[in-house]
XYZ file of C-alpha atoms in Angstrom:
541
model
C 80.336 77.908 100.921
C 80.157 80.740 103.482
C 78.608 84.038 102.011
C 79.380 87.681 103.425
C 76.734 90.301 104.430
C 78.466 93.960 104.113
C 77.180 96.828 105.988
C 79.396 99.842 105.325
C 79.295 103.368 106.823
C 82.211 105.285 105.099
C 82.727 109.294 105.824
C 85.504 110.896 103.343
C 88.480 112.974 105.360
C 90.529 115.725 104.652
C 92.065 118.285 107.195
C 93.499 121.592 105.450
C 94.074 124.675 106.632
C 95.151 128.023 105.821
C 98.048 130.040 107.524
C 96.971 134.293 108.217
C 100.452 135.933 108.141
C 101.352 138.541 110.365
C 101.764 142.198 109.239
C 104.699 143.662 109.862
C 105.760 147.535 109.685
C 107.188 149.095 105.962
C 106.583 144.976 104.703
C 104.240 143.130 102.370
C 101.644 141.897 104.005
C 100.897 138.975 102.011
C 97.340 137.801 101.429
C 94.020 138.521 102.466
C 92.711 136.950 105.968
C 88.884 135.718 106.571
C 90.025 132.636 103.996
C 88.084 129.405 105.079
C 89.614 127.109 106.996
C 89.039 123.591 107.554
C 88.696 120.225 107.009
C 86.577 117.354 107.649
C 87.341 114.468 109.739
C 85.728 111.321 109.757
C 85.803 107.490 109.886
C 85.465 104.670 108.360
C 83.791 101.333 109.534
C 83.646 98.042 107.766
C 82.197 94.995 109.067
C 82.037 91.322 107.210
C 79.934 88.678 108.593
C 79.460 85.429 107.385
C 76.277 83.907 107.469
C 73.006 81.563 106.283
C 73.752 79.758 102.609
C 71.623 82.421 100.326
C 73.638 84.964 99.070
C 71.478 87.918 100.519
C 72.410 92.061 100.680
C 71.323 93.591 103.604
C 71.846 97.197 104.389
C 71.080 98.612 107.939
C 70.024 101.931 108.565
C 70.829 104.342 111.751
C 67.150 105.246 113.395
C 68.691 108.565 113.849
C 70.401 109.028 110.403
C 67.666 111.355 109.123
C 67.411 112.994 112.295
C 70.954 113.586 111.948
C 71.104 114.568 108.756
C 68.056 116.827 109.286
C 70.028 118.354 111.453
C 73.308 119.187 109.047
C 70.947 121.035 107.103
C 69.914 123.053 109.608
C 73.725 124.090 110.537
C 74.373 124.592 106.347
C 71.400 126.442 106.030
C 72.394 128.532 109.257
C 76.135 129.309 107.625
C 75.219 129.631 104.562
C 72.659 133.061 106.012
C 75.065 134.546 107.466
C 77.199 134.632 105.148
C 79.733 131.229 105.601
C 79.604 129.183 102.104
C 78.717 125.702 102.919
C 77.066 124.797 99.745
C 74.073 123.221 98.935
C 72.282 122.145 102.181
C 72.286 117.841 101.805
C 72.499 117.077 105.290
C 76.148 115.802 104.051
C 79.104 117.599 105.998
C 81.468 117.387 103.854
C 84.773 119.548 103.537
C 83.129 122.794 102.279
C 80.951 122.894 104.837
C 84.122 122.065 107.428
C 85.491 124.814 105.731
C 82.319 126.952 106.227
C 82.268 125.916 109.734
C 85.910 126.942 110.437
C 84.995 130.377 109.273
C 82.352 130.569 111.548
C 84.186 129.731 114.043
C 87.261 132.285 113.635
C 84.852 134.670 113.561
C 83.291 133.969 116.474
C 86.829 133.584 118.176
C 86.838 130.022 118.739
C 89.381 127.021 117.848
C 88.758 126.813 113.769
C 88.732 122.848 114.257
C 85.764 122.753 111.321
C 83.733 120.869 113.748
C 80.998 122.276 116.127
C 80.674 121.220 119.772
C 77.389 121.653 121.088
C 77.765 125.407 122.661
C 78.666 126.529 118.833
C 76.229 124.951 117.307
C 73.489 125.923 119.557
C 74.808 129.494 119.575
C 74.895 129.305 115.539
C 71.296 127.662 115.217
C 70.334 129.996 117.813
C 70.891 133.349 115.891
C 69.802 131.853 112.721
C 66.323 131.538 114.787
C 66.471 134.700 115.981
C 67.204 136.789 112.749
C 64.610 134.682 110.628
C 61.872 135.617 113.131
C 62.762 139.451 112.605
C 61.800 142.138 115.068
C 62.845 145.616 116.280
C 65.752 143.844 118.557
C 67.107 142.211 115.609
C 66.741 145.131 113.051
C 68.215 147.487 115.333
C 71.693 144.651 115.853
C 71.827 144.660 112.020
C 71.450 147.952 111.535
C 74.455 149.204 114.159
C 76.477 146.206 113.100
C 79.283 146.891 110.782
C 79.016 142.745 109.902
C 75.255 143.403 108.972
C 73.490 140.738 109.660
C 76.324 138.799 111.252
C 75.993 140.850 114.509
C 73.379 138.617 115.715
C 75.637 136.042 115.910
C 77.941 137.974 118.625
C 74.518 139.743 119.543
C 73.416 135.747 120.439
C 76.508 135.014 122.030
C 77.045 138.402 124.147
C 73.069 138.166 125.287
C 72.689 141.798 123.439
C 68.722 141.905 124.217
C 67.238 145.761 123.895
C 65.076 146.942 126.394
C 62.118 148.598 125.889
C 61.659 151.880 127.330
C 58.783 152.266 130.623
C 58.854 155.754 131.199
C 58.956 158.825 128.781
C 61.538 161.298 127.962
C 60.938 164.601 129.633
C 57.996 166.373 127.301
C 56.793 163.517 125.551
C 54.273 161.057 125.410
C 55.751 157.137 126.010
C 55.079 156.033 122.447
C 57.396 158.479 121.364
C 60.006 158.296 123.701
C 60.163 154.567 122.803
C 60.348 155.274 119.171
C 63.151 157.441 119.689
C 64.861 154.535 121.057
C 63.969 152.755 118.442
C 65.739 155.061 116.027
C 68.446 155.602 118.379
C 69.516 151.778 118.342
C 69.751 151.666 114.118
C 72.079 154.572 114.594
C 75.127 156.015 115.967
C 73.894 159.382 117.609
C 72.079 158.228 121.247
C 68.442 158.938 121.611
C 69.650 162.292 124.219
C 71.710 163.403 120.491
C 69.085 163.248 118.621
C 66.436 164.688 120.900
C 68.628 168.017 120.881
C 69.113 167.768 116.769
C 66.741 170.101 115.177
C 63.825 169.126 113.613
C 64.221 165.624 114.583
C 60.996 166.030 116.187
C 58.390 167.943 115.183
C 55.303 169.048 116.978
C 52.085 169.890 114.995
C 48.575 169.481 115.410
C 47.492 167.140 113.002
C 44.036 165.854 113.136
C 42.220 169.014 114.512
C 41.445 167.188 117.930
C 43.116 169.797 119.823
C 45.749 167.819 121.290
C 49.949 168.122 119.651
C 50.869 165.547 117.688
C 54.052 164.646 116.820
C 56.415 164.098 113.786
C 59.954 162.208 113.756
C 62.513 162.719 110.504
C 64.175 159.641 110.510
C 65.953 160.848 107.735
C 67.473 163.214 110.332
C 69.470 160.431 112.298
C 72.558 160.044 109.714
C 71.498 156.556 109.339
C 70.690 154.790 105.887
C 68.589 152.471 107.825
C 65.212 154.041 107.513
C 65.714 155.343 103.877
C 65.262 153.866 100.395
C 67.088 155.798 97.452
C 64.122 157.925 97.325
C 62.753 158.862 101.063
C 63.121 157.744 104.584
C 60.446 156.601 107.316
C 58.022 159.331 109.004
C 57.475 158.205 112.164
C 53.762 160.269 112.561
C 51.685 159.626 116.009
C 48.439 160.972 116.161
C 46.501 161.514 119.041
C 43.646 159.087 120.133
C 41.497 158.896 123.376
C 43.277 155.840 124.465
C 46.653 157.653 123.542
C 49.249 158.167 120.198
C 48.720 156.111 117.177
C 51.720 155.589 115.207
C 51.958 156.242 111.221
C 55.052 154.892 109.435
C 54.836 157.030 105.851
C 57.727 157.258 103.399
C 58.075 161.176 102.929
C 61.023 163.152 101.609
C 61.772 166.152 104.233
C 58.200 165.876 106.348
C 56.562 169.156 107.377
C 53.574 169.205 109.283
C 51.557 170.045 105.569
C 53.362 166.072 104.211
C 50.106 164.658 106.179
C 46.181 164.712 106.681
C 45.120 162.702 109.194
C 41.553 161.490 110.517
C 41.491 160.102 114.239
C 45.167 157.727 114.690
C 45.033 156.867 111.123
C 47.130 159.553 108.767
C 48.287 159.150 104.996
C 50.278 161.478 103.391
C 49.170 164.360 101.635
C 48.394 164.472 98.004
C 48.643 168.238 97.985
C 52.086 169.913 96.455
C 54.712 171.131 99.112
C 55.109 174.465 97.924
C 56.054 175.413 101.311
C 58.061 173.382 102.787
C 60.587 176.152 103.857
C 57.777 177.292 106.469
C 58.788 177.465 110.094
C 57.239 174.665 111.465
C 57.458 174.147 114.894
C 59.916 171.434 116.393
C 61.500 169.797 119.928
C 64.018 172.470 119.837
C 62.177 175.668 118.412
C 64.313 176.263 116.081
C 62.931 176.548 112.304
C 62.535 173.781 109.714
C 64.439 175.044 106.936
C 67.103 174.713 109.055
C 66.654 170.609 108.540
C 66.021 170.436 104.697
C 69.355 171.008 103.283
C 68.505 168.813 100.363
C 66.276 171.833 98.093
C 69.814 173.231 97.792
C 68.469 175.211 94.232
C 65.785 176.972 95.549
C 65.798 180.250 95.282
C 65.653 182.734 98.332
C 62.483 184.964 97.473
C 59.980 182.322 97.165
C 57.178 184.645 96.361
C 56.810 184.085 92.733
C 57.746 180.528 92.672
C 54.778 178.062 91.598
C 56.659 174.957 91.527
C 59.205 173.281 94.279
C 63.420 172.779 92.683
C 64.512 169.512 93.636
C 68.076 168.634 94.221
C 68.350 165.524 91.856
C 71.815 164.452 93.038
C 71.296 160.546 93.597
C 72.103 159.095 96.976
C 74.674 156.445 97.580
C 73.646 153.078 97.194
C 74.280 150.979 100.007
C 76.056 147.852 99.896
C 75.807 146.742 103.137
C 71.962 146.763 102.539
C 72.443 144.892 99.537
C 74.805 142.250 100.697
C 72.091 141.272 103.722
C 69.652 141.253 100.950
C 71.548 138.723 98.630
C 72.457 136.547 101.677
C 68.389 135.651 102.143
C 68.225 134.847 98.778
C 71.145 132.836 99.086
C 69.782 130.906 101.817
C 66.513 130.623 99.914
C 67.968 129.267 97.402
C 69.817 126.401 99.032
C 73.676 127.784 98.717
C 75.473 129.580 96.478
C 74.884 129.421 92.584
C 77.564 127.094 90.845
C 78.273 126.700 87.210
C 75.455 123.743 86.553
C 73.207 126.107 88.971
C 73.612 129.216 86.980
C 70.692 131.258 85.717
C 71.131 134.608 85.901
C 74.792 136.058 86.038
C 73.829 139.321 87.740
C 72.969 137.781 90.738
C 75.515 134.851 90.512
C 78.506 137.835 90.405
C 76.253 139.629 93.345
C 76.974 136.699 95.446
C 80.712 136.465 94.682
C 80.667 140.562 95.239
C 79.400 140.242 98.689
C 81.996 137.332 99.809
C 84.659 139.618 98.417
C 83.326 142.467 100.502
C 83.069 139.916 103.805
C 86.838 138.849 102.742
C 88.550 142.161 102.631
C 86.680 143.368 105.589
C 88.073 140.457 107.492
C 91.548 140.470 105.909
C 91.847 145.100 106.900
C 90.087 144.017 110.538
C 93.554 141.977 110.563
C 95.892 145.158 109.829
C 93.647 147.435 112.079
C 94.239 145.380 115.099
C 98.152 146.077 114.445
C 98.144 149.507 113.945
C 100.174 151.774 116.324
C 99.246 155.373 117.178
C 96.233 155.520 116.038
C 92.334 154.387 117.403
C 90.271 152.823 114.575
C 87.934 155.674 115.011
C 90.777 157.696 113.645
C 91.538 155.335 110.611
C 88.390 155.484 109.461
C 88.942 159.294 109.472
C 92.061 159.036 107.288
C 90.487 156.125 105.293
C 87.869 158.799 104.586
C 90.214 161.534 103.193
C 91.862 158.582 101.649
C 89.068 157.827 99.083
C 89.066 161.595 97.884
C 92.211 161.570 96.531
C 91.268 158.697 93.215
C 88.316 161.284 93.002
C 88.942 161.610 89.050
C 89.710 158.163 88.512
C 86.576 157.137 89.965
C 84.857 159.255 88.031
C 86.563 157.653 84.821
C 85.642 154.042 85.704
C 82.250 154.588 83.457
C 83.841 156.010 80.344
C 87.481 154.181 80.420
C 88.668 150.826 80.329
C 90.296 149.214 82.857
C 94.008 149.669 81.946
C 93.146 153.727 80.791
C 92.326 154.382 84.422
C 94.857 151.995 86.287
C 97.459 154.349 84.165
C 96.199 157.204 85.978
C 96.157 155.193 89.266
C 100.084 154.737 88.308
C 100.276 158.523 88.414
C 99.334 158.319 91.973
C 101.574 155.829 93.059
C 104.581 156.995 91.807
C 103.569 160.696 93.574
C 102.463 159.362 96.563
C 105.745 159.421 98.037
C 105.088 155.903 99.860
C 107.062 152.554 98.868
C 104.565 149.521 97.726
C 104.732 148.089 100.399
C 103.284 150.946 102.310
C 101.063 151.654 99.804
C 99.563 147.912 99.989
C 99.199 148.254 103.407
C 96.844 151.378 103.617
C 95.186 150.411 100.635
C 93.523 147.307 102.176
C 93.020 149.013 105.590
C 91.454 151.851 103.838
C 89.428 149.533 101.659
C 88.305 147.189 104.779
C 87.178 150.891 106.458
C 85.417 151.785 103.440
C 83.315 148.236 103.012
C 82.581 148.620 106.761
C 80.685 152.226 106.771
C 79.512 151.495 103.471
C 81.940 154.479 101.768
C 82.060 153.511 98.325
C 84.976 155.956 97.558
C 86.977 154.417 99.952
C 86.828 151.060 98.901
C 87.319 151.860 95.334
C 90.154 153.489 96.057
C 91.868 151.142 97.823
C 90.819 148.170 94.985
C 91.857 150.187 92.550
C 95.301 151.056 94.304
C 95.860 147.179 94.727
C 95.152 146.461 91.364
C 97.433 148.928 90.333
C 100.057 147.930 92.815
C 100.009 144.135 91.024
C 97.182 142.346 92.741
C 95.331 141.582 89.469
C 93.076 139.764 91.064
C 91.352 142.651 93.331
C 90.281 143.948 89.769
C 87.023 141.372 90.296
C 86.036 144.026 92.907
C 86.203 146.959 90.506
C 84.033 144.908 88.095
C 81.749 144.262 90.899
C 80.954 148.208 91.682
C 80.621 148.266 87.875
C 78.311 145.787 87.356
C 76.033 146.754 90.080
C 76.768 150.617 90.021
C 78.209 150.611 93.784
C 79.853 153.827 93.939
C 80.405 154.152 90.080
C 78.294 154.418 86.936
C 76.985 151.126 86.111
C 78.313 149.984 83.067
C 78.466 146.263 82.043
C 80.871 146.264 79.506
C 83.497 148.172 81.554
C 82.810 145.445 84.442
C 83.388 142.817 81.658
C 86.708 144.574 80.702
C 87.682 144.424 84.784
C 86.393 140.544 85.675
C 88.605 139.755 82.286
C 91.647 141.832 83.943
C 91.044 139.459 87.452
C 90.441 136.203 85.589
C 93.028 136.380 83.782
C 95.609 137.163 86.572
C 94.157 134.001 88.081
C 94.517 131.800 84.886
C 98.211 132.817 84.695
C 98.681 131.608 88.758
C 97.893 134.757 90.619
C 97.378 133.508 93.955
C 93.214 133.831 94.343
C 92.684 136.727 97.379
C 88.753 136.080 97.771
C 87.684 132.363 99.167
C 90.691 130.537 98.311
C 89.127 127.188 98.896
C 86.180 127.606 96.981
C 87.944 125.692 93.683
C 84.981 126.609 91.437
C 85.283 130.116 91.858
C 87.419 131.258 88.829
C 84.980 129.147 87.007
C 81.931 130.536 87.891
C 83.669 134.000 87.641
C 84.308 132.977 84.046
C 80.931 132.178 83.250
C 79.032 134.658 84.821
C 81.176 137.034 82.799
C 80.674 135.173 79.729
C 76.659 135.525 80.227
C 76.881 139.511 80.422
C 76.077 140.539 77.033
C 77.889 143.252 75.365
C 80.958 144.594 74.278
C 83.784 147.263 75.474
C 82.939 150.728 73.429
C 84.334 152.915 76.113
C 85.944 156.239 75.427
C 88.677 158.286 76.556
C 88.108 160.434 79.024
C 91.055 163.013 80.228
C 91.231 162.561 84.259
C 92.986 165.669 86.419
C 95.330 165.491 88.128
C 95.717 164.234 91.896
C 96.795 166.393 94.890
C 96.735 164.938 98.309
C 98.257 163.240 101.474
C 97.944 159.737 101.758
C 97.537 157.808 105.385
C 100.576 156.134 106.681
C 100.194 152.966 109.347
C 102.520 151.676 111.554
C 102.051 148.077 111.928
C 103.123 146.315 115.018
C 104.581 143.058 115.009
């Protein structure tokens, strides 16, 4: 009797996709864009052969198979950095990582087919190479790039490459003139801006070697780059005989006296600043108190004072910062957390934040590009008035639960003098703007206007700021009380406005939630009232 030898090679296919309406003028604009698209295709081959009389099972393996899957885990691993869910990285390209790879792909501006051809994929492995091996080039891309660390993926494809200064600025030595650059390209004054911004750059003589030394305030360029919540980078360079030894130092408001140095080599100072309103002098002559806004208490006559008034206002934390953060460990990690995956829910619902964030960025990019009359330059003005009117009601989200402040968020609405559909409309462009320059105002505002509007589901995003004190107080109860407001909107068939085609979502949503311990004891807290213009957009077709 003949006997059959099966080799099989089956690949599972599935094409979806997901349709991006078009925003129209004084209309809902229904759902939020940056959804992943895709599908997988595949094939399937089957072959039956008949032969020899022992019954015998012979499979046959591809040489290249783990080549090939090697290299699927490369791509996943690549998408999953910067920022494209494809899952766990098996080698197996299946349709989440289609998906993943159709994302990619409209954001790059190519034909979301959810497969790569070999320009894309060498462009995506590429930038993955380039940001894992770091450097100035690819600090400075992240930092000006509203995408964070997806820039280098359009910085890869335009051949952005900085260039390293050979000659020096007018005055100064060429270690600092390339510094400046330095600084310059992680923020959005030019290097000529900032040269002519007082107290950028401070001259001093440092070691006692006779020669001027030099001080830069990166804290000076307006960019959040250089700073932790506490201080930003001192550039110091000391002179040497073979020229300028740099010092980076973390130093709140640097004055000459923030430093001893020996040689190159300087630390900073363990002495008090008790004088740090002293006129120091800088590139521009003019005196450093001038530059130190931040001691707003202290009091003019100095005379008698013995101890330096601090303002303790906290600065902003940055989200953008964050995000880029949570996207290594991501890719560390192998993918996303899932439910079986799950350890620790903070970081599980820090993930799902910072998809949220890369989804409404993408879906208010959408609107902005049909706005009439205005440049996005002057959006992101309006957007930035925009946040200050829900000033109160941000300021409740840490004593009041969720439907306590959305009332008051009603009280806007109906005196905002817009329909809904208006309304909608500026609240995601506003909230896009606001995720982009890393205004947490703004994008509160806008979340909370949507949620208030009817689209439960954008509550997940007030939970989010909750939960990880973005532009709020953090408070994990109240966050609990909001991710309960957005999971239940989706358990009653609110359409989902964050990934769409990640299925497990709600569910890991639900159980991250479930893992925060504590319960809602919030008070009431009376909010003022709300005076203010809101930004209207005309959309084209």
């Amino acid at each position: 009797m003949p006997l059959k030898k099966l080799t099989a090679v089956v690949l599972a296919a599935s094409v979806a996709a997901i349709p991006v309406e078009t925003a129209k003028a004084d209309e809902f604009v229904g759902g939020l864009v940056g959804g992943l698209i895709g599908g997988a295709v595949g094939a399937g081959i089957v072959t039956h052969n008949n032969q020899k009389r022992t019954r015998t099972r012979t499979v046959y393996v591809n040489p290249q198979s783990s080549v090939y899957r090697a290299d699927n885990r490369q791509v996943q691993t690549s998408l999953n950095y910067f920022g494209f869910p494809a899952g766990v990285a098996d080698g197996v390209l299946g349709s989440r990582s289609r998906a993943a790879i159709s994302s990619y792909q409209v954001y790059m501006g190519f034909p979301a087919t959810g497969r790569l051809n070999e320009y894309e994929k060498n462009l995506l492995l590429g930038a993955y190479g380039r940001a894992v091996a770091g450097g100035q080039d690819v600090a400075s891309i992240i930092a000006k790039s509203p995408d964070g660390v997806r820039g280098v993926l359009k910085a890869q494809r335009d051949g952005t490459v900085s260039a390293t200064r050979a000659t020096a600025y007018a005055g100064l030595p060429l270690e600092v003139s390339q510094a400046v650059d330095e600084v310059a390209n992680s923020s959005d004054p030019s290097a000529e801006q900032l040269l002519q911004r007082s107290g950028f750059i401070q001259l001093a003589e440092l070691n006692g070697d006779g020669s001027t030394d030099y001080i830069i305030d990166t804290g000076l360029a307006g960019s959040s780059f250089w700073c932790n919540a506490d201080a930003c980078k001192t550039m110091v360079f000391a002179s040497t005989p073979n020229g300028y030894r740099r010092n980076d130092l973390l130093v709140h408001s640097p004055t000459a006296a923030s430093f001893v140095c020996t040689g190159g080599t300087c630390q900073v100072s363990s002495q008090p600043q008790t004088q740090l309103a002293s006129t120091q002098p800088v590139q521009n002559t003019q005196p450093l108190q001038n530059t130190v806004p931040q001691f707003q208490t202290q009091q003019q006559d100095t005379t008698t004072a013995s101890l330096p008034v601090f303002n303790t206002a906290p600065k902003q934390k940055s989200l953008a910062s964050f995000c880029s953060k949570v996207n290594l460990l991501t890719n560390s990690n192998g993918g996303f957390t899932t439910v079986a995956t799950m350890s620790d829910p903070s970081f599980t619902l820090s993930e799902q934040f910072c998809v949220a964030r890369t989804y409404s960025i993408a879906s208010g990019e959408e609107l902005i590009a049909t706005v009439q009359g205005a440049t996005p330059q002057q959006i992101e003005a309006q957007c930035d008035q925009f946040g200050g009117l829900l000033t109160a009601q941000i300021a409740s989200l840490g004593s009041k639960p969720a439907d306590g402040v959305l009332n008051d968020v009603n009280a806007v609405v109906l005196g905002s003098g817009m329909t809904p559909d208006q309304l909608r409309t500026t609240s995601q462009i506003c909230m896009a703007s606001g995720y982009k320059t890393d205004n947490m105002q703004t994008a509160l505002a806008g979340a909370l206007l949507l949620t208030a509007l009817g689209d439960r589901p954008v509550a997940e995003l007030v939970g989010h700021h909750l939960q990880g004190g973005f532009g709020a107080v953090e408070n994990d109860d109240l966050a609990i009380n909001w991710y309960q407001t957005a999971i239940g909107a989706l358990d009653s068939g609110s359409a989902p406005v964050f990934a769409p085609d990640q299925v497990d979502r709600i569910d890991i949503l639900r159980q991250a939630t479930l893992k925060l311990s504590g319960a809602d004891t919030a008070s009431t807290v009376p909010t003022s009232a709300t005076t203010g213009k809101l930004p209207v957009f005309s959309l084209g077709e």
